[in-house]
Coordinates of C-alpha atoms in Angstrom, one line a residue:
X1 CA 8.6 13.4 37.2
X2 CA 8.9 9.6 37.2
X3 CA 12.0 8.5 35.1
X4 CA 11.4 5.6 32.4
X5 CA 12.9 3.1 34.9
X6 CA 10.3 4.1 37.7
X7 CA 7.7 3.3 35.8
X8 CA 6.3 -0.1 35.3
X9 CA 4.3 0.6 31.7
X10 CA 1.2 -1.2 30.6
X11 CA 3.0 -1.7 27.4
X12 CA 6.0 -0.8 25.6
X13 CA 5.6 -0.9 21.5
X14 CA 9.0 -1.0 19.2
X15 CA 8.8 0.7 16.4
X16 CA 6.7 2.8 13.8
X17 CA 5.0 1.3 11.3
X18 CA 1.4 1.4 10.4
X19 CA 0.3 -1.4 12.7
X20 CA 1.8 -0.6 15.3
X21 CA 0.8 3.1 15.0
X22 CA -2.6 2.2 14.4
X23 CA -2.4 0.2 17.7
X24 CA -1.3 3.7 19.7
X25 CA -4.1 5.2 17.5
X26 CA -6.3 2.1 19.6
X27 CA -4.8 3.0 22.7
X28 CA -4.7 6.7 23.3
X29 CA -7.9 7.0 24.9
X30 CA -7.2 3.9 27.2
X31 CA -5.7 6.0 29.8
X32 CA -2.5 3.1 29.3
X33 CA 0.6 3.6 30.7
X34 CA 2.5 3.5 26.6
X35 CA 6.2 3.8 26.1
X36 CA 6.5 4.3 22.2
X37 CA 10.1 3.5 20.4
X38 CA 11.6 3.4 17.5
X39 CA 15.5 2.1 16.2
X40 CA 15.2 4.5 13.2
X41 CA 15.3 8.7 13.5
X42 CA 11.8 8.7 11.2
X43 CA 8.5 7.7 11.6
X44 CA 7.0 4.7 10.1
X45 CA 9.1 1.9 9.4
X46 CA 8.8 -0.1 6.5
X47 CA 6.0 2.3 5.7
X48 CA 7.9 5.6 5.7
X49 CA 8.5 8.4 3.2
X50 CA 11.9 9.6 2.7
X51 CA 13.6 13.2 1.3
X52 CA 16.2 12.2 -0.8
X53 CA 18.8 13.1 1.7
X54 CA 16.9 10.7 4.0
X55 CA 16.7 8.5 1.4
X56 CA 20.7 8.3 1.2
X57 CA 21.0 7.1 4.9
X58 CA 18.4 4.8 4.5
X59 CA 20.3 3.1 1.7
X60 CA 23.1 3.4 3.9
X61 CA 21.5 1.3 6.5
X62 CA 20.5 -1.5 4.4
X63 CA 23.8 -1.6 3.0
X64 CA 25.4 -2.1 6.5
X65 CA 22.7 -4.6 6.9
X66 CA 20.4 -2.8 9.6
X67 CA 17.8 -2.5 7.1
X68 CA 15.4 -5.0 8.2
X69 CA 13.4 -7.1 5.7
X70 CA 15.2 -4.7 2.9
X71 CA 17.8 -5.3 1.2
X72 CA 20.2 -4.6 -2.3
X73 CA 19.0 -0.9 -2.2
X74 CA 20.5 2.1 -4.2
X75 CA 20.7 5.0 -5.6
X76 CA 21.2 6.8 -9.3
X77 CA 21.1 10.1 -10.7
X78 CA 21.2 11.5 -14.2
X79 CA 23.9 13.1 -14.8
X80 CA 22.2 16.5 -15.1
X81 CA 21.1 16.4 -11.9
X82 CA 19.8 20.4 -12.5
X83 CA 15.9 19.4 -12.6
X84 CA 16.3 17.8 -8.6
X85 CA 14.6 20.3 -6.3
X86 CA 16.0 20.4 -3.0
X87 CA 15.7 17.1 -0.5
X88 CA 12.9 18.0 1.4
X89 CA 10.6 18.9 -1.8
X90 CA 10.5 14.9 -2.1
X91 CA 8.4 12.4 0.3
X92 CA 9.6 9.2 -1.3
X93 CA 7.1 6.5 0.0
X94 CA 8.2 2.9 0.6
X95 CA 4.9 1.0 0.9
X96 CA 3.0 3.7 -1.9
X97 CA -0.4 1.3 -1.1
X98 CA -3.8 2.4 -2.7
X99 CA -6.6 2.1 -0.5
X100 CA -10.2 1.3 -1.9
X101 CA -13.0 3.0 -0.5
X102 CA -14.3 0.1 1.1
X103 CA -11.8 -0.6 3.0
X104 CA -12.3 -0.8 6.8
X105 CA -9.2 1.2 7.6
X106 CA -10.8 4.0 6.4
X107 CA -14.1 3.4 8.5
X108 CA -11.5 3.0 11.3
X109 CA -9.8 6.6 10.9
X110 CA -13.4 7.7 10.0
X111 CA -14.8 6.5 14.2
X112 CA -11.1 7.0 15.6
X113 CA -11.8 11.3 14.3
X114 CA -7.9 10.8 12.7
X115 CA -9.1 10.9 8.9
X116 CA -9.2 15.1 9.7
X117 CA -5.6 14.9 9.9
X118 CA -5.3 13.3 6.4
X119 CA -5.6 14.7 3.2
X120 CA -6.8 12.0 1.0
X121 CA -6.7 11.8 -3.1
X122 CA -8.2 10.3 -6.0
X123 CA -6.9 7.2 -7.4
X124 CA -7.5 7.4 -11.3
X125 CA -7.5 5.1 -14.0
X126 CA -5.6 1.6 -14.7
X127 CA -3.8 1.0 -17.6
X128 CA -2.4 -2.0 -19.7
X129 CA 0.8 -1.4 -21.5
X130 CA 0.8 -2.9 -24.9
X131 CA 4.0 -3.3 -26.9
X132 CA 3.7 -2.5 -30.4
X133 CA 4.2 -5.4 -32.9
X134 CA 6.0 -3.1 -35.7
X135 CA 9.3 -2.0 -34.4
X136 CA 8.4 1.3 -36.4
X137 CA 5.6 2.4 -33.7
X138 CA 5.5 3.3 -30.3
X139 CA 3.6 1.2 -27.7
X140 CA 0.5 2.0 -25.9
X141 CA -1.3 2.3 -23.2
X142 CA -5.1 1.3 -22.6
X143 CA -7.7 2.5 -20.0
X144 CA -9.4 -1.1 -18.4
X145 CA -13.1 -0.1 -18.7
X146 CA -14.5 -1.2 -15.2
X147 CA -17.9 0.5 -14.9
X148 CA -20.7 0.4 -17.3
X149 CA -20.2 3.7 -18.9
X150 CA -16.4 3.2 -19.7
X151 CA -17.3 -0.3 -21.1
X152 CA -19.8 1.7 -23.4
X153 CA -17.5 4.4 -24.4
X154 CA -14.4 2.8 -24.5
X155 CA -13.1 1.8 -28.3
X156 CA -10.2 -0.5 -26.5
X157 CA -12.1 -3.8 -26.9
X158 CA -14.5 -5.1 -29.5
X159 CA -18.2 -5.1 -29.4
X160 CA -18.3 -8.8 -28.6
X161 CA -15.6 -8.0 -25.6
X162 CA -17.7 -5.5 -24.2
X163 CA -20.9 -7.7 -24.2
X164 CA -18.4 -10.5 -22.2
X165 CA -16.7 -7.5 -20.0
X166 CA -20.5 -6.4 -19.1
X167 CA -21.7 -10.1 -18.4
X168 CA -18.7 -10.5 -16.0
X169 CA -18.5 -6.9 -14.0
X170 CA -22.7 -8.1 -13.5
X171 CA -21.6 -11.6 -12.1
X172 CA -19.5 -10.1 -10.0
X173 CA -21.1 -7.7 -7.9
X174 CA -23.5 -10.6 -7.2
X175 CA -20.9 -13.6 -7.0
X176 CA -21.8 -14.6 -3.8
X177 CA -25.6 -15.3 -4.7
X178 CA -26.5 -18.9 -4.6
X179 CA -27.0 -18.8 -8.3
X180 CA -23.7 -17.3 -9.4
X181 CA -21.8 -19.5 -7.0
X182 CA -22.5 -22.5 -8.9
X183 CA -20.9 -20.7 -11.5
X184 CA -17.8 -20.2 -9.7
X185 CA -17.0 -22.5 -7.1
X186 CA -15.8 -25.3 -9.2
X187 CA -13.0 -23.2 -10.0
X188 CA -12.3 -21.1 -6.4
X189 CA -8.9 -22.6 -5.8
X190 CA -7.9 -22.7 -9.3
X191 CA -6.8 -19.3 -11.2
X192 CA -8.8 -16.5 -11.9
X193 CA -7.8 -17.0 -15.4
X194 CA -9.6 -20.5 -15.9
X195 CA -13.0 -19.3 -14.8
X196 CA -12.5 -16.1 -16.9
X197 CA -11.7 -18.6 -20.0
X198 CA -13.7 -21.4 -19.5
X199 CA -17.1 -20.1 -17.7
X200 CA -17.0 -16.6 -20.1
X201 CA -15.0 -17.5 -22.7
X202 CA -12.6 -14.8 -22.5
X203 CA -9.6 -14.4 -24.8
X204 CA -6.3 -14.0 -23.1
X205 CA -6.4 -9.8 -23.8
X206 CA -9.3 -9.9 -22.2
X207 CA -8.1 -11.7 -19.3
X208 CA -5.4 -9.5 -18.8
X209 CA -7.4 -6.8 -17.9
X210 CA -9.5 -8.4 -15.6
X211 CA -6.5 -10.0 -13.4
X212 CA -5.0 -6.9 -13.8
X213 CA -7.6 -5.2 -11.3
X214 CA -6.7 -7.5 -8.5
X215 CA -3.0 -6.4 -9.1
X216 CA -1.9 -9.8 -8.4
X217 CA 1.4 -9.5 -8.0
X218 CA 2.4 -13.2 -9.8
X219 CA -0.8 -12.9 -11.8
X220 CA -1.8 -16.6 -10.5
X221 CA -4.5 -15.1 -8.2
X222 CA -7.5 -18.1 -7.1
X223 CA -10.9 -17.2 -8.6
X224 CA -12.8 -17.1 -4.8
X225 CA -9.7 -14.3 -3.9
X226 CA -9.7 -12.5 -7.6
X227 CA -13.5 -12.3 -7.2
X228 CA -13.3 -10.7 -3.9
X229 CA -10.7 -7.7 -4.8
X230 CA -12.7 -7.0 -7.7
X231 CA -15.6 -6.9 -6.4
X232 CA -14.1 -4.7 -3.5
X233 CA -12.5 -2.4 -6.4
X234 CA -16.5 -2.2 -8.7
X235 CA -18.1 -1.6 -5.2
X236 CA -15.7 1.3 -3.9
X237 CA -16.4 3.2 -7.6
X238 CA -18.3 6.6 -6.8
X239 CA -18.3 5.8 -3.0
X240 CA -16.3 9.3 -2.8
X241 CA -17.2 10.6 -5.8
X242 CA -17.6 9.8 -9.3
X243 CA -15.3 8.4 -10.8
X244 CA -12.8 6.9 -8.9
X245 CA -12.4 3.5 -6.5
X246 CA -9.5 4.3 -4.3
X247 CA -7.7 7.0 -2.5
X248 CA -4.1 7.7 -1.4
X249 CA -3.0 9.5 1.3
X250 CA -1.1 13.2 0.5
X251 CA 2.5 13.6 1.9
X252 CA 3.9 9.8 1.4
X253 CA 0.9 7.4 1.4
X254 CA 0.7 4.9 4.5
X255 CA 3.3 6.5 6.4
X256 CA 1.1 9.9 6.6
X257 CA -1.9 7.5 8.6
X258 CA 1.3 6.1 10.8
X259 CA 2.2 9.5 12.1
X260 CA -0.7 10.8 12.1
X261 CA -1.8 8.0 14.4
X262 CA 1.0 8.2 16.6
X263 CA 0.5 12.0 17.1
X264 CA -2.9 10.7 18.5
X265 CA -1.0 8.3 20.9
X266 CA 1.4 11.3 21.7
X267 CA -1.8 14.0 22.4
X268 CA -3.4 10.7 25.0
X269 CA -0.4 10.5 26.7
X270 CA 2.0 8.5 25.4
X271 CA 5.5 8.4 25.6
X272 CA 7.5 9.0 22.5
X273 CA 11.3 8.3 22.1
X274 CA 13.1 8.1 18.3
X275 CA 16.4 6.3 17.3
X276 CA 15.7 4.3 20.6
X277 CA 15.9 0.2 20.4
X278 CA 16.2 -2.8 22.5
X279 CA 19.7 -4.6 23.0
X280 CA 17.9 -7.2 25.4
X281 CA 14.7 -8.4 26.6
X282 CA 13.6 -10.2 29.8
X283 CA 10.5 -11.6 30.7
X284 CA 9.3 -12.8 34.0
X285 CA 6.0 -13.5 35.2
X286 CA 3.6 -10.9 34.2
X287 CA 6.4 -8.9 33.1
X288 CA 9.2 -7.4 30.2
X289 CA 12.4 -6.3 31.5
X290 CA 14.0 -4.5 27.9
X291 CA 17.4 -2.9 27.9
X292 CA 16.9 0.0 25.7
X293 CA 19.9 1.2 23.6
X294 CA 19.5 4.6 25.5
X295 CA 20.8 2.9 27.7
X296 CA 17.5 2.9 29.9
X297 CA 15.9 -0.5 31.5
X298 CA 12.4 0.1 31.5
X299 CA 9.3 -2.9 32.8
X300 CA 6.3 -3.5 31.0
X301 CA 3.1 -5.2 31.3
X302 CA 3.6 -6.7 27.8
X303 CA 6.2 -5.5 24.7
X304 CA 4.1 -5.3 21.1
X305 CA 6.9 -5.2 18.6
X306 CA 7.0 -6.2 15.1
X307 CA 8.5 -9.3 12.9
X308 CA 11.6 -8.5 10.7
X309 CA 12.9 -11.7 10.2
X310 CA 12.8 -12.9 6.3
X311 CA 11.0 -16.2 5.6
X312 CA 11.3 -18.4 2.3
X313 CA 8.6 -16.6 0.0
X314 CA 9.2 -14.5 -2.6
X315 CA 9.8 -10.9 -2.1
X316 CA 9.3 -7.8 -3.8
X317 CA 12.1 -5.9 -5.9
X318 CA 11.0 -2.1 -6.6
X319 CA 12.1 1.0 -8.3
X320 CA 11.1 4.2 -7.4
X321 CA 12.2 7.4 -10.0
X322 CA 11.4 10.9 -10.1
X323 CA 10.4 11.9 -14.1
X324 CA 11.0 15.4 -15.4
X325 CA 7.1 16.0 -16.2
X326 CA 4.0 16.2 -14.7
X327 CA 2.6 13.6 -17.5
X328 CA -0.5 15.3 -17.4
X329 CA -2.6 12.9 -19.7
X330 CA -2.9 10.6 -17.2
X331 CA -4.1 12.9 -14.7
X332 CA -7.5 13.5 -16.3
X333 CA -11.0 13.1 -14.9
X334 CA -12.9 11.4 -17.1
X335 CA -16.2 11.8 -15.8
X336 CA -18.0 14.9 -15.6
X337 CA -17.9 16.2 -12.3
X338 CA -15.3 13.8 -11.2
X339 CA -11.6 15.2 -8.6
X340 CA -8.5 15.3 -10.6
X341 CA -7.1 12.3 -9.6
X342 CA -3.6 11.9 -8.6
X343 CA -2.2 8.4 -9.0
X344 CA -2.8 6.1 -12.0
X345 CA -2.1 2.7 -12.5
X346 CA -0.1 0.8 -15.6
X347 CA 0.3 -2.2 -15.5
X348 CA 3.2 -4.5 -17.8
X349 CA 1.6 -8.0 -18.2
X350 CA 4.2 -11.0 -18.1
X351 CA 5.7 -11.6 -21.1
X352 CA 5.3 -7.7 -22.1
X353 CA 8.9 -7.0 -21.6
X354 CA 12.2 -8.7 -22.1
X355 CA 16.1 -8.8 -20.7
X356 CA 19.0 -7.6 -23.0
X357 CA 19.0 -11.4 -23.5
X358 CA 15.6 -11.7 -24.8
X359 CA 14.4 -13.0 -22.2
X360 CA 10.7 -12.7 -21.1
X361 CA 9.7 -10.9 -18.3
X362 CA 8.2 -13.7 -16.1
X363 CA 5.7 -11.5 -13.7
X364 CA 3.9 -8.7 -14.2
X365 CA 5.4 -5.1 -13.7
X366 CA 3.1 -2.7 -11.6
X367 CA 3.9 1.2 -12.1
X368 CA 2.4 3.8 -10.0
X369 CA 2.6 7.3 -11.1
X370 CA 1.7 9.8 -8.6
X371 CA 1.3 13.7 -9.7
X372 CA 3.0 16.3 -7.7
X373 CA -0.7 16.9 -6.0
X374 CA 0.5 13.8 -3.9
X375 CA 3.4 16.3 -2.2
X376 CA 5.5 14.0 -3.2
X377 CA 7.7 15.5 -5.9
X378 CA 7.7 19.0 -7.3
X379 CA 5.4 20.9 -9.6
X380 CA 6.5 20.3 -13.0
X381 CA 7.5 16.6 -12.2
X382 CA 6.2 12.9 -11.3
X383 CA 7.2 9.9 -9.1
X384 CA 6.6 6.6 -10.2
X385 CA 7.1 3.7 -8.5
X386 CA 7.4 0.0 -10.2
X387 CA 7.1 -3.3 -8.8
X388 CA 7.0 -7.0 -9.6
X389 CA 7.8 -10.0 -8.1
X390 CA 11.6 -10.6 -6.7
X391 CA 13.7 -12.7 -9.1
X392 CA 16.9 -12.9 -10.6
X393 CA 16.2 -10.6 -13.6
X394 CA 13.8 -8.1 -12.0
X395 CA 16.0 -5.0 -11.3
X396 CA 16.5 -5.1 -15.5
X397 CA 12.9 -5.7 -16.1
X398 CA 12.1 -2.8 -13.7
X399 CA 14.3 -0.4 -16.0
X400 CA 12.8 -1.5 -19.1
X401 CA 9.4 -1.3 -17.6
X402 CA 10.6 2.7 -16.5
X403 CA 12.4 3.2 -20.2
X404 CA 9.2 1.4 -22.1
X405 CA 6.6 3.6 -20.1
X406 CA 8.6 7.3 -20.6
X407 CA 9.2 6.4 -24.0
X408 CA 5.5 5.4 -24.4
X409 CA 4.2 8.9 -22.7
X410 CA 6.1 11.2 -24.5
X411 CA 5.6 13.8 -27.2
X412 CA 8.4 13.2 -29.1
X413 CA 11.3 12.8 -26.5
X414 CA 11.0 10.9 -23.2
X415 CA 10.7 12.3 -20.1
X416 CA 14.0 12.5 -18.5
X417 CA 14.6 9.9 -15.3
X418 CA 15.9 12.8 -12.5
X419 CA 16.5 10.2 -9.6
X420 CA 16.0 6.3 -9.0
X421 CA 16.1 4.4 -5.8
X422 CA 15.7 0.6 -6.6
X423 CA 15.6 -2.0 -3.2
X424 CA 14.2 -5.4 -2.3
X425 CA 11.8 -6.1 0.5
X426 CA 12.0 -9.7 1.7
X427 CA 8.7 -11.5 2.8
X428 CA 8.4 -12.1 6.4
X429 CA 5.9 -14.2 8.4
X430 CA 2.1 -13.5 7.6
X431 CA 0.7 -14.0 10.8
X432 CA 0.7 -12.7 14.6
X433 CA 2.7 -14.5 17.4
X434 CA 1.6 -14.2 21.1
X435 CA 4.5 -15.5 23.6
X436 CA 3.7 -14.8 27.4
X437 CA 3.8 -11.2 27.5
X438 CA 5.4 -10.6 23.8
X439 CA 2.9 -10.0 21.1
X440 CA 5.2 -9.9 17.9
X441 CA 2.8 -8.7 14.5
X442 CA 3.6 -9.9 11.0
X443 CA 5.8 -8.8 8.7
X444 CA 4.7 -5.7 6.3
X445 CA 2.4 -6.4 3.3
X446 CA 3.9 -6.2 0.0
X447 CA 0.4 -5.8 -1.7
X448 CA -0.2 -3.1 -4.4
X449 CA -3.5 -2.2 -2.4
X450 CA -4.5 -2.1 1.4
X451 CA -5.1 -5.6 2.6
X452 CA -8.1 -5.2 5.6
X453 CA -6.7 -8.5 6.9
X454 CA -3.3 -6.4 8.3
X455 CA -6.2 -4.8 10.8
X456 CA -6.8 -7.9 12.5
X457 CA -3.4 -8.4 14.7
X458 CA -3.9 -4.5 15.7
X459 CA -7.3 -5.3 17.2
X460 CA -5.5 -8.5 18.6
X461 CA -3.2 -6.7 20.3
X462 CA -5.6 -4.1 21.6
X463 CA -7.5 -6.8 23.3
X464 CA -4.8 -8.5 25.1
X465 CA -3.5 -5.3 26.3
X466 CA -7.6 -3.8 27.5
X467 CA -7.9 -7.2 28.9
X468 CA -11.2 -7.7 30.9
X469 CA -12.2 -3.7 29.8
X470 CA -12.0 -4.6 26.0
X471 CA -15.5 -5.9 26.6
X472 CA -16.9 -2.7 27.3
X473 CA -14.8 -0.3 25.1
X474 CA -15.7 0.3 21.5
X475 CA -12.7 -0.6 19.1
X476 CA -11.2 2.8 17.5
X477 CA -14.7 4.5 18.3
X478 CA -13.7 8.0 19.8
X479 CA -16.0 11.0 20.2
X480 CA -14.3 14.6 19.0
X481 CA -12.0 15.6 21.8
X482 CA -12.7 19.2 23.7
X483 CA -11.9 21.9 21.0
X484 CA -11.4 19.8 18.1
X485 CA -11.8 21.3 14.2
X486 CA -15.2 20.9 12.9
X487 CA -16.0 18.8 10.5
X488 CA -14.7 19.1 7.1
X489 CA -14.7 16.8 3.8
X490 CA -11.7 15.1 4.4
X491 CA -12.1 13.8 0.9
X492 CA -11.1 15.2 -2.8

């Protein structure tokens, strides 16, 4: 057997995360010589799941500063620690992304034959939080209505909002008609918010839970974009079933598709090697000469590896707890016929929340509660994970977003907080880089839902490596391999 030296590999990809795991998902009927590393011990890089006790040595990392595009992470317990199952009941994602069921990933890992592997679940319904103006009641949550039978039913919004709400979830699934782009493209680069008040006379509660849908993170979000992800999200409704837009992967969200897609790389023949980095690269014509930490020097056709260098945009900051209760009214179908969904969406408009000093929360706060159907947490208990915008304040705003929203689901007495990780995830460049034989991807999207647009440098990549026999290969187009399962309804 050849050792890695001996071989001069078609290409050699660094590290685990989705795109590059989706690329050895591209690649593993090729028949490509592919060496497959990774610096960490786990799967999936900035997309991975975690147990907690994985979790502790990933904090550990970014403390030392070997945590990438992460940074100012940590860890709490309560301290009755007694409800905490043990480490490996928890899958603790860090990039918990939605996907809507338009998306083109899924039509990839539908033609690829991976979505078997995957175990998909219902996303469920959004929520607004609303703080209560007597300090003598508890705040509330409310359902956005975003079909016409929840606009109907819902008693949220008053009879003149759902006639505006109706008029608007209409325009939209037609916005790109000549007619209703006169309406609109006056305002495409401005915000969302000024065609919603100006060409539909919204009020600003009604705004809300419009922009909400896009889950903009800064809430600023253009009108041609904000048109498209809601559009996206009214089109995806019922595409998998009633009642429900997007899905999430079981077992720890986007990191599941990574490993799933690089046991696909592993089965065509690729080369796997864990906790495995390069200390120095070389190229020459045609060529990468990479000094692996192994202590290996290996030669490759081309090196695909991944950006982790911050650049000056904002970032994310994020909290991730485990909750002491399966907050089971949030978990309800409400449509006859519909999956019990799994996830739900809350969302803390700016201005909704405020510092011990009173000050306004300037962003929005996302929270993402996931059941234990995700395999993410116990039975009997719930993960949520919380994100706005990076700033000075948002760690505090994050813990008053977690206290507001246990306090506002409980019967009486709030849900105890088990576990909290909180961490920061820099931005990093948003596009691909191609030097000589070094195709670098960009950094990891921060986005609340799966952006299509991080396909693009995958399929990118994939062509530069086919070369001239891209032409006649179908892009992630695979027929079932010899023996494989039959086919089953990889949704529910």
């Amino acid at each position: 057997m050849e050792s890695l030296g001996d071989t001069l590999w078609d290409v050699v990809i660094s590290g685990t995360g989705l795109q590059q795991s989706l690329l050895a998902l591209a690649l593993s009927r090729s028949g490509k010589k592919i060496l497959h590393i990774d610096p960490n011990e786990f799967y999936g890089g900035p997309e991975a799941a975690f147990s907690l006790q994985d979790a502790e040595s990933w904090v550990a990392r970014v403390s030392d500063g070997t945590g990438g595009l992460f940074k100012s992470a940590s860890i709490a317990q309560s301290e009755s620690a007694a409800g905490l199952s043990s480490s490996r009941a928890y899958s603790l994602a860090l990039a918990p992304q939605l996907i809507h069921a338009r998306s083109t990933l899924l039509s990839q890992l539908v033609a690829s034959r991976a979505y078997r592997q995957v175990e998909f679940l219902a996303v469920g319904s959004f929520y607004i939080f609303k703080p209560s103006q007597d300090p003598a009641q508890q705040p509330s949550l409310s359902r956005i209505p975003s079909t016409r039978e929840e606009v109907f039913s819902t008693t949220a919004v008053s009879t003149k909002a759902k006639r505006l709400l109706m008029k608007f979830l209409k325009f939209v699934l037609d916005y790109e008609s000549s007619p209703q782009q006169e309406t609109w493209q006056p305002y495409a680069d401005a915000p969302l918010t000024d065609l919603l008040q100006t060409g539909f006379k919204m009020d600003a509660e009604l705004q809300t839970y419009i922009v909400t849908l896009t889950l903009s993170l800064d809430g600023k979000i253009s009108t041609k974009d904000g048109l498209a992800v809601i559009r996206r999200h009214l089109s995806s409704m019922g595409v998998y079933g009633p009642g429900f837009a997007a899905i999430y992967p079981k077992w720890g969200g986007l990191s599941e598709i990574a490993q799933v897609s690089c046991r696909a790389g592993a089965v065509g023949g690729a080369v796997y090697m864990l906790g495995t980095g390069i200390k120095e690269t070389e190229t020459a014509e045609n060529e990468v000469k990479l000094q692996l930490t192994s202590g290996d020097t290996v030669k490759t056709r081309m090196l695909v590896r991944a950006d982790d260098n911050p650049s000056d945009q904002t970032g994310i900051s994020r909290l991730v707890a485990v909750v002491a209760s399966p907050l089971n009214a949030l978990f309800e179908a409400i449509l006859e016929g519909a999956p019990r969904p799994a996830v739900a969406v809350i969302a803390f408009p700016a201005g909704s929340l405020s510092t011990a000093a009173a000050k306004a929360s300037e962003y929005p706060v996302y929270l993402s509660a996931h059941s234990s159907d995700t395999g993410e947490c116990p039975v009997g208990q719930s993960v949520l994970y919380l994100t706005t915008l990076a700033t000075a304040d948002a760690k505090e705003v994050l813990e008053r977003a977690l206290d507001a929203f246990v306090r506002t689901t409980s019967d009486g007495q709030a849900a105890q907080v088990l576990y909290q990780l909180q961490y920061e995830q820099l931005a990093g460049s948003d596009t691909s880089g191609v030097e000589g034989s070094i195709f670098t991807f960009p950094a990891p999207s921060s986005s609340l839902s799966f952006d299509d647009h991080t396909l693009e440098p995958v399929r990118e990549a994939w062509k530069k490596i086919m070369g001239e026999a891209a032409a006649e290969a179908e892009y992630m187009a695979f027929e079932d391999r010899e023996g494989a399962m039959d086919d089953d309804d990889a949704y529910e």
